[in-house]
């Protein structure tokens, strides 16, 4: 516990005095992001039918431009901060590269990285794909196939493979699949027991990572699911604003399955390496000892309306807190920029208490 506390306090100091130095030098050739709204930086802006969007105020109020970009945050998200630490710019949203009939061949941005993440994305394919509300992980990996082909065109087969072998592949997903299990009209809860369901999620993710491996990916950064039952959207259903213990228990079971899957994958494919971030543990420590990290509000969202500011999401008519740095949650689901920066700092150089079997700083040196 002490190691974690010291690490987070160090991150907090970096937030005040800056994060540059040697870590801002480029240490990886490419940074490729897959996942959900925790790391989406604008892909859903291009999905006409999607309701999971953040391209409007008050989102982005603390972003460098002061404008909403499609990030579900008051500022940057964890993928932005981690990209900085490995010396790369924030990867452009994939759909921004192919919008308005623009072709990947018209840009060399794919070399330094691409963000495929999508708000509301899931590991399992949704049943209502008639309307494209998000980009599920299977489709994100399909988009990566196209980027891989473009890298070969630009760099040649050997050059592309050498590039991808040293690149980082960040995967942050799973929360929406778990939330879906508890929906009133959930079909999956009728089909699977909780254990069967989390096993299915882990095995599906394993298959997708193997596809990425075939196309060059060797260094993975995988984030476990956080304490999802303690987000404002879940707390508001309890008269005492307490966490949803059933949702948290499912998160624990999924994370255990995810760690076991990663160990098995390493056994099967010995030349891959990975860093697993224990988001659940980190969030639990923050919730139990918030004042130690400058957090004074762990229950209510900063932006929204109603009970815990979670009855209505962060939209232009919502109100927002004046001090975003002391809130754990920006809106009813997502962390503030400050907390995302803390997470990224620990992903990069945290101890084995929070990153296993290594942190990203160690991963990039392999």
Tab-separated table of C-alpha atoms in Angstrom:
chain	number	residue	atom	x	y	z
A	1	UNK	CA	0.000	0.000	0.000
A	2	UNK	CA	2.832	2.387	0.878
A	3	UNK	CA	4.496	1.795	-2.482
A	4	UNK	CA	1.288	2.696	-4.275
A	5	UNK	CA	0.775	5.827	-2.175
A	6	UNK	CA	4.299	7.049	-2.872
A	7	UNK	CA	3.855	6.383	-6.575
A	8	UNK	CA	0.638	8.359	-6.765
A	9	UNK	CA	2.094	11.240	-4.765
A	10	UNK	CA	4.964	11.322	-7.254
A	11	UNK	CA	2.458	11.475	-10.104
A	12	UNK	CA	0.666	14.339	-8.359
A	13	UNK	CA	3.961	16.257	-8.162
A	14	UNK	CA	4.499	15.663	-11.882
A	15	UNK	CA	1.044	17.062	-12.564
A	16	UNK	CA	2.107	20.307	-10.925
A	17	UNK	CA	5.648	20.628	-12.232
A	18	UNK	CA	5.221	18.937	-15.633
A	19	UNK	CA	5.738	15.449	-16.981
A	20	UNK	CA	8.478	16.034	-19.537
A	21	UNK	CA	12.084	15.111	-19.315
A	22	UNK	CA	13.597	11.915	-20.661
A	23	UNK	CA	10.190	10.203	-20.752
A	24	UNK	CA	9.002	12.658	-23.392
A	25	UNK	CA	11.602	11.420	-25.849
A	26	UNK	CA	10.145	9.018	-28.380
A	27	UNK	CA	10.697	5.513	-27.020
A	28	UNK	CA	8.236	3.647	-29.245
A	29	UNK	CA	7.686	4.045	-33.002
A	30	UNK	CA	3.890	3.668	-32.839
A	31	UNK	CA	1.059	3.825	-30.310
A	32	UNK	CA	-2.172	2.023	-31.249
A	33	UNK	CA	-5.271	2.330	-29.071
A	34	UNK	CA	-8.258	-0.022	-28.847
A	35	UNK	CA	-11.160	0.239	-26.443
A	36	UNK	CA	-14.191	2.141	-25.225
A	37	UNK	CA	-15.078	5.654	-24.063
A	38	UNK	CA	-12.276	5.676	-21.494
A	39	UNK	CA	-9.826	6.125	-24.385
A	40	UNK	CA	-12.015	7.241	-27.323
A	41	UNK	CA	-10.680	10.562	-28.621
A	42	UNK	CA	-13.217	11.284	-31.333
A	43	UNK	CA	-14.232	8.215	-33.326
A	44	UNK	CA	-17.843	8.404	-32.201
A	45	UNK	CA	-18.072	11.928	-33.598
A	46	UNK	CA	-18.345	10.244	-36.999
A	47	UNK	CA	-21.104	7.763	-36.048
A	48	UNK	CA	-24.353	9.465	-37.029
A	49	UNK	CA	-26.606	7.062	-35.122
A	50	UNK	CA	-24.561	6.972	-31.935
A	51	UNK	CA	-25.865	8.551	-28.738
A	52	UNK	CA	-22.535	7.884	-27.019
A	53	UNK	CA	-20.894	11.156	-27.949
A	54	UNK	CA	-18.936	13.831	-26.147
A	55	UNK	CA	-18.361	16.373	-28.909
A	56	UNK	CA	-20.213	19.137	-27.058
A	57	UNK	CA	-19.736	21.255	-23.910
A	58	UNK	CA	-18.939	20.911	-21.107
A	59	UNK	CA	-16.626	18.141	-22.233
A	60	UNK	CA	-13.155	19.424	-23.049
A	61	UNK	CA	-13.390	22.472	-20.795
A	62	UNK	CA	-9.823	21.796	-19.568
A	63	UNK	CA	-8.475	20.464	-22.865
A	64	UNK	CA	-5.644	22.655	-24.252
A	65	UNK	CA	-7.996	24.156	-26.848
A	66	UNK	CA	-10.856	24.456	-24.358
A	67	UNK	CA	-13.104	22.669	-26.847
A	68	UNK	CA	-14.962	19.369	-26.837
A	69	UNK	CA	-13.085	16.859	-28.978
A	70	UNK	CA	-15.128	13.723	-28.466
A	71	UNK	CA	-13.227	12.689	-25.347
A	72	UNK	CA	-15.459	11.717	-22.438
A	73	UNK	CA	-13.515	13.962	-20.112
A	74	UNK	CA	-13.029	17.531	-18.993
A	75	UNK	CA	-9.625	17.318	-20.663
A	76	UNK	CA	-7.276	14.596	-21.817
A	77	UNK	CA	-7.834	10.901	-21.204
A	78	UNK	CA	-5.451	8.165	-20.091
A	79	UNK	CA	-4.445	7.260	-23.654
A	80	UNK	CA	-3.370	10.871	-24.271
A	81	UNK	CA	-1.188	10.927	-21.173
A	82	UNK	CA	0.352	7.525	-21.847
A	83	UNK	CA	1.159	8.548	-25.416
A	84	UNK	CA	3.021	11.571	-24.040
A	85	UNK	CA	5.039	9.351	-21.736
A	86	UNK	CA	6.245	7.150	-24.581
A	87	UNK	CA	7.047	10.186	-26.684
A	88	UNK	CA	4.209	10.087	-29.190
A	89	UNK	CA	1.412	12.523	-30.013
A	90	UNK	CA	-2.157	11.501	-29.269
A	91	UNK	CA	-3.062	9.054	-32.011
A	92	UNK	CA	-5.671	10.397	-34.472
A	93	UNK	CA	-9.131	8.776	-34.427
A	94	UNK	CA	-9.291	6.166	-37.156
A	95	UNK	CA	-12.550	7.487	-38.569
A	96	UNK	CA	-11.040	10.961	-38.932
A	97	UNK	CA	-8.515	9.448	-41.332
A	98	UNK	CA	-11.132	7.854	-43.565
A	99	UNK	CA	-13.958	10.396	-43.310
A	100	UNK	CA	-15.266	12.245	-46.363
A	101	UNK	CA	-13.843	9.606	-48.706
A	102	UNK	CA	-10.369	10.284	-47.375
A	103	UNK	CA	-8.156	7.233	-47.827
A	104	UNK	CA	-5.477	5.943	-45.489
A	105	UNK	CA	-3.009	6.165	-48.357
A	106	UNK	CA	-3.345	9.933	-48.264
A	107	UNK	CA	-1.768	10.210	-44.827
A	108	UNK	CA	1.342	9.000	-43.045
A	109	UNK	CA	-0.239	9.517	-39.628
A	110	UNK	CA	-0.842	5.778	-39.301
A	111	UNK	CA	2.897	5.287	-38.745
A	112	UNK	CA	3.006	6.948	-35.321
A	113	UNK	CA	-0.287	5.403	-34.253
A	114	UNK	CA	-4.055	5.263	-34.628
A	115	UNK	CA	-6.872	5.371	-32.085
A	116	UNK	CA	-9.640	2.864	-32.868
A	117	UNK	CA	-11.509	3.225	-29.544
A	118	UNK	CA	-15.217	3.973	-29.463
A	119	UNK	CA	-17.577	5.112	-26.722
A	120	UNK	CA	-19.929	2.284	-25.614
A	121	UNK	CA	-17.747	-0.309	-27.366
A	122	UNK	CA	-17.837	-3.913	-26.190
A	123	UNK	CA	-15.728	-7.036	-26.519
A	124	UNK	CA	-18.706	-9.049	-27.719
A	125	UNK	CA	-20.527	-7.936	-30.833
A	126	UNK	CA	-23.810	-6.157	-30.024
A	127	UNK	CA	-27.055	-7.666	-31.260
A	128	UNK	CA	-28.334	-4.388	-32.756
A	129	UNK	CA	-25.652	-3.763	-35.361
A	130	UNK	CA	-28.263	-2.481	-37.807
A	131	UNK	CA	-27.551	0.966	-36.388
A	132	UNK	CA	-23.879	1.671	-35.811
A	133	UNK	CA	-23.946	3.052	-32.273
A	134	UNK	CA	-20.357	2.165	-31.481
A	135	UNK	CA	-17.412	0.286	-32.935
A	136	UNK	CA	-17.109	-3.101	-31.166
A	137	UNK	CA	-13.647	-4.497	-30.604
A	138	UNK	CA	-14.006	-6.992	-33.444
A	139	UNK	CA	-14.554	-4.137	-35.885
A	140	UNK	CA	-11.721	-2.114	-34.340
A	141	UNK	CA	-9.372	-5.021	-34.993
A	142	UNK	CA	-10.767	-5.172	-38.531
A	143	UNK	CA	-9.821	-1.521	-39.009
A	144	UNK	CA	-6.340	-2.346	-37.734
A	145	UNK	CA	-6.069	-4.927	-40.521
A	146	UNK	CA	-6.486	-2.050	-43.012
A	147	UNK	CA	-3.909	0.077	-41.207
A	148	UNK	CA	-1.519	-2.871	-41.244
A	149	UNK	CA	-1.899	-3.159	-45.007
A	150	UNK	CA	-1.187	0.542	-45.380
A	151	UNK	CA	1.937	0.280	-43.214
A	152	UNK	CA	3.241	-2.454	-45.507
A	153	UNK	CA	2.631	-0.210	-48.533
A	154	UNK	CA	4.529	2.630	-46.911
A	155	UNK	CA	7.327	0.700	-45.186
A	156	UNK	CA	7.537	-2.684	-46.880
A	157	UNK	CA	6.789	-5.991	-45.154
A	158	UNK	CA	10.020	-6.165	-43.144
A	159	UNK	CA	9.888	-2.488	-42.225
A	160	UNK	CA	6.288	-2.726	-41.062
A	161	UNK	CA	7.013	-5.801	-38.967
A	162	UNK	CA	10.030	-4.153	-37.325
A	163	UNK	CA	7.926	-1.061	-36.635
A	164	UNK	CA	5.025	-2.972	-35.098
A	165	UNK	CA	7.242	-5.240	-33.018
A	166	UNK	CA	8.430	-2.192	-31.071
A	167	UNK	CA	5.079	-0.389	-31.022
A	168	UNK	CA	2.642	-0.330	-28.108
A	169	UNK	CA	-0.909	-1.712	-28.381
A	170	UNK	CA	-3.144	-0.346	-25.642
A	171	UNK	CA	-6.452	-2.131	-24.920
A	172	UNK	CA	-8.992	-0.620	-22.503
A	173	UNK	CA	-12.351	-2.374	-22.723
A	174	UNK	CA	-14.782	-4.616	-20.870
A	175	UNK	CA	-16.819	-2.262	-18.676
A	176	UNK	CA	-19.713	-1.979	-21.124
A	177	UNK	CA	-19.947	-5.750	-21.456
A	178	UNK	CA	-20.260	-6.014	-17.670
A	179	UNK	CA	-22.788	-3.172	-17.451
A	180	UNK	CA	-24.802	-4.961	-20.121
A	181	UNK	CA	-25.091	-8.046	-17.948
A	182	UNK	CA	-27.155	-6.088	-15.417
A	183	UNK	CA	-29.519	-4.334	-17.830
A	184	UNK	CA	-33.191	-5.038	-17.133
A	185	UNK	CA	-33.627	-6.398	-20.663
A	186	UNK	CA	-30.304	-8.247	-20.661
A	187	UNK	CA	-30.303	-11.364	-22.816
A	188	UNK	CA	-26.799	-12.460	-21.862
A	189	UNK	CA	-27.748	-12.820	-18.195
A	190	UNK	CA	-30.389	-15.336	-19.311
A	191	UNK	CA	-27.892	-17.243	-21.436
A	192	UNK	CA	-24.854	-17.317	-19.152
A	193	UNK	CA	-23.998	-17.537	-15.491
A	194	UNK	CA	-21.690	-14.721	-14.321
A	195	UNK	CA	-18.673	-17.036	-14.507
A	196	UNK	CA	-19.585	-18.311	-17.968
A	197	UNK	CA	-19.995	-14.738	-19.137
A	198	UNK	CA	-16.641	-13.441	-17.902
A	199	UNK	CA	-14.957	-16.554	-19.314
A	200	UNK	CA	-16.553	-15.788	-22.683
A	201	UNK	CA	-15.298	-12.200	-22.547
A	202	UNK	CA	-11.744	-13.284	-21.756
A	203	UNK	CA	-11.661	-15.980	-24.438
A	204	UNK	CA	-13.084	-13.595	-27.064
A	205	UNK	CA	-10.474	-10.980	-26.198
A	206	UNK	CA	-7.772	-13.635	-26.423
A	207	UNK	CA	-8.864	-14.538	-29.941
A	208	UNK	CA	-8.777	-10.900	-31.024
A	209	UNK	CA	-5.320	-10.385	-29.532
A	210	UNK	CA	-4.120	-13.410	-31.474
A	211	UNK	CA	-5.394	-11.771	-34.658
A	212	UNK	CA	-3.445	-8.640	-33.773
A	213	UNK	CA	-0.386	-10.807	-33.107
A	214	UNK	CA	-0.594	-12.312	-36.593
A	215	UNK	CA	-0.440	-8.753	-37.915
A	216	UNK	CA	2.642	-7.728	-35.985
A	217	UNK	CA	1.542	-6.750	-32.473
A	218	UNK	CA	3.994	-7.917	-29.818
A	219	UNK	CA	3.749	-5.424	-26.939
A	220	UNK	CA	0.361	-5.116	-25.260
A	221	UNK	CA	-0.820	-2.842	-22.458
A	222	UNK	CA	-4.071	-4.194	-21.012
A	223	UNK	CA	-6.209	-2.377	-18.472
A	224	UNK	CA	-8.404	-4.360	-16.125
A	225	UNK	CA	-11.938	-3.187	-15.446
A	226	UNK	CA	-12.315	-0.663	-12.627
A	227	UNK	CA	-14.688	-0.505	-9.680
A	228	UNK	CA	-17.654	-0.078	-11.988
A	229	UNK	CA	-20.218	-0.470	-9.232
A	230	UNK	CA	-18.942	2.717	-7.589
A	231	UNK	CA	-19.485	5.092	-10.497
A	232	UNK	CA	-22.238	7.713	-9.995
A	233	UNK	CA	-24.517	5.921	-12.462
A	234	UNK	CA	-24.509	2.858	-10.185
A	235	UNK	CA	-24.442	4.622	-6.804
A	236	UNK	CA	-27.530	6.707	-7.581
A	237	UNK	CA	-29.725	3.600	-7.449
A	238	UNK	CA	-28.848	3.047	-3.784
A	239	UNK	CA	-30.645	5.101	-1.132
A	240	UNK	CA	-27.353	5.613	0.725
A	241	UNK	CA	-25.350	6.215	-2.477
A	242	UNK	CA	-23.385	3.055	-1.840
A	243	UNK	CA	-21.618	1.003	-4.497
A	244	UNK	CA	-23.284	-1.783	-6.443
A	245	UNK	CA	-21.500	-4.766	-4.903
A	246	UNK	CA	-22.836	-7.225	-7.474
A	247	UNK	CA	-21.313	-5.191	-10.321
A	248	UNK	CA	-18.016	-4.909	-8.450
A	249	UNK	CA	-17.952	-8.649	-7.804
A	250	UNK	CA	-18.420	-9.333	-11.519
A	251	UNK	CA	-15.547	-6.927	-12.247
A	252	UNK	CA	-13.281	-8.868	-9.890
A	253	UNK	CA	-14.179	-12.153	-11.534
A	254	UNK	CA	-13.583	-10.744	-14.998
A	255	UNK	CA	-10.204	-9.287	-14.019
A	256	UNK	CA	-9.090	-12.623	-12.584
A	257	UNK	CA	-10.094	-14.316	-15.827
A	258	UNK	CA	-8.313	-11.629	-17.830
A	259	UNK	CA	-5.049	-12.106	-15.930
A	260	UNK	CA	-5.247	-15.885	-16.361
A	261	UNK	CA	-5.908	-15.440	-20.081
A	262	UNK	CA	-2.869	-13.189	-20.468
A	263	UNK	CA	-0.641	-15.734	-18.727
A	264	UNK	CA	-1.945	-18.455	-21.051
A	265	UNK	CA	-1.416	-16.249	-24.093
A	266	UNK	CA	2.184	-15.622	-23.087
A	267	UNK	CA	2.697	-19.384	-22.766
A	268	UNK	CA	1.267	-19.967	-26.241
A	269	UNK	CA	3.052	-17.033	-27.900
A	270	UNK	CA	6.355	-16.648	-26.112
A	271	UNK	CA	7.502	-13.620	-28.127
A	272	UNK	CA	4.692	-11.360	-26.914
A	273	UNK	CA	5.065	-9.232	-23.809
A	274	UNK	CA	2.417	-7.378	-21.873
A	275	UNK	CA	1.713	-5.057	-18.983
A	276	UNK	CA	-1.534	-5.531	-17.064
A	277	UNK	CA	-2.825	-2.536	-15.108
A	278	UNK	CA	-4.914	-3.319	-12.022
A	279	UNK	CA	-7.457	-0.529	-12.407
A	280	UNK	CA	-9.746	-2.084	-9.822
A	281	UNK	CA	-7.110	-2.004	-7.092
A	282	UNK	CA	-6.018	1.528	-7.889
A	283	UNK	CA	-9.578	2.840	-7.877
A	284	UNK	CA	-10.302	1.008	-4.632
A	285	UNK	CA	-7.361	2.692	-2.928
A	286	UNK	CA	-8.447	6.102	-4.201
A	287	UNK	CA	-11.985	5.549	-2.954
A	288	UNK	CA	-10.803	4.359	0.455
A	289	UNK	CA	-8.229	7.124	0.946
A	290	UNK	CA	-9.263	9.986	-1.358
A	291	UNK	CA	-7.801	12.858	0.660
A	292	UNK	CA	-4.332	11.326	0.361
A	293	UNK	CA	-4.503	12.081	-3.352
A	294	UNK	CA	-6.218	15.447	-3.267
A	295	UNK	CA	-9.659	13.988	-4.039
A	296	UNK	CA	-12.554	15.258	-1.931
A	297	UNK	CA	-15.522	13.956	-3.960
A	298	UNK	CA	-15.717	10.261	-4.803
A	299	UNK	CA	-19.476	9.767	-5.188
A	300	UNK	CA	-20.954	12.556	-7.307
A	301	UNK	CA	-20.012	13.428	-10.861
A	302	UNK	CA	-18.553	16.832	-11.612
A	303	UNK	CA	-20.788	17.379	-14.638
A	304	UNK	CA	-24.450	16.402	-14.837
A	305	UNK	CA	-27.789	16.998	-13.127
A	306	UNK	CA	-29.878	15.332	-10.440
A	307	UNK	CA	-28.895	12.837	-7.765
A	308	UNK	CA	-25.090	12.634	-7.686
A	309	UNK	CA	-25.296	14.565	-10.990
A	310	UNK	CA	-26.037	11.204	-12.560
A	311	UNK	CA	-29.726	11.473	-13.473
A	312	UNK	CA	-28.823	13.508	-16.549
A	313	UNK	CA	-25.395	13.101	-18.182
A	314	UNK	CA	-22.917	15.833	-18.990
A	315	UNK	CA	-24.688	17.793	-21.721
A	316	UNK	CA	-24.761	21.556	-22.437
A	317	UNK	CA	-27.646	22.198	-19.997
A	318	UNK	CA	-25.848	20.397	-17.159
A	319	UNK	CA	-23.917	22.126	-14.414
A	320	UNK	CA	-20.305	21.313	-13.602
A	321	UNK	CA	-18.024	21.729	-10.605
A	322	UNK	CA	-15.577	24.618	-10.407
A	323	UNK	CA	-12.693	22.439	-9.199
A	324	UNK	CA	-12.336	19.404	-11.439
A	325	UNK	CA	-9.073	18.344	-9.780
A	326	UNK	CA	-10.752	17.211	-6.561
A	327	UNK	CA	-13.345	14.943	-8.215
A	328	UNK	CA	-12.884	11.273	-9.005
A	329	UNK	CA	-15.572	11.302	-11.700
A	330	UNK	CA	-16.100	13.832	-14.455
A	331	UNK	CA	-19.508	12.477	-15.466
A	332	UNK	CA	-21.659	9.537	-14.446
A	333	UNK	CA	-19.135	6.993	-15.785
A	334	UNK	CA	-15.756	8.544	-16.577
A	335	UNK	CA	-12.844	9.825	-14.472
A	336	UNK	CA	-11.637	13.399	-14.480
A	337	UNK	CA	-8.517	14.411	-16.362
A	338	UNK	CA	-6.599	14.502	-13.070
A	339	UNK	CA	-7.453	10.895	-12.256
A	340	UNK	CA	-6.725	9.776	-15.829
A	341	UNK	CA	-3.295	11.342	-15.506
A	342	UNK	CA	-2.715	9.467	-12.256
A	343	UNK	CA	-3.684	6.202	-13.937
A	344	UNK	CA	-1.361	6.835	-16.893
A	345	UNK	CA	1.522	7.620	-14.548
A	346	UNK	CA	1.056	4.329	-12.742
A	347	UNK	CA	0.638	2.389	-15.987
A	348	UNK	CA	3.931	3.859	-17.157
A	349	UNK	CA	6.147	3.346	-14.108
A	350	UNK	CA	4.019	1.866	-11.313
A	351	UNK	CA	5.234	-0.967	-9.093
A	352	UNK	CA	4.234	-4.608	-9.526
A	353	UNK	CA	1.542	-3.890	-6.973
A	354	UNK	CA	-0.409	-2.229	-9.788
A	355	UNK	CA	1.275	-3.335	-13.041
A	356	UNK	CA	2.184	-6.947	-13.772
A	357	UNK	CA	4.408	-8.567	-14.821
A	358	UNK	CA	6.022	-5.236	-15.711
A	359	UNK	CA	5.154	-1.589	-16.250
A	360	UNK	CA	5.226	0.201	-19.600
A	361	UNK	CA	8.583	1.800	-18.926
A	362	UNK	CA	10.033	-1.711	-18.646
A	363	UNK	CA	7.955	-3.042	-21.534
A	364	UNK	CA	9.264	-0.542	-24.072
A	365	UNK	CA	12.858	-1.490	-23.285
A	366	UNK	CA	12.377	-5.099	-24.374
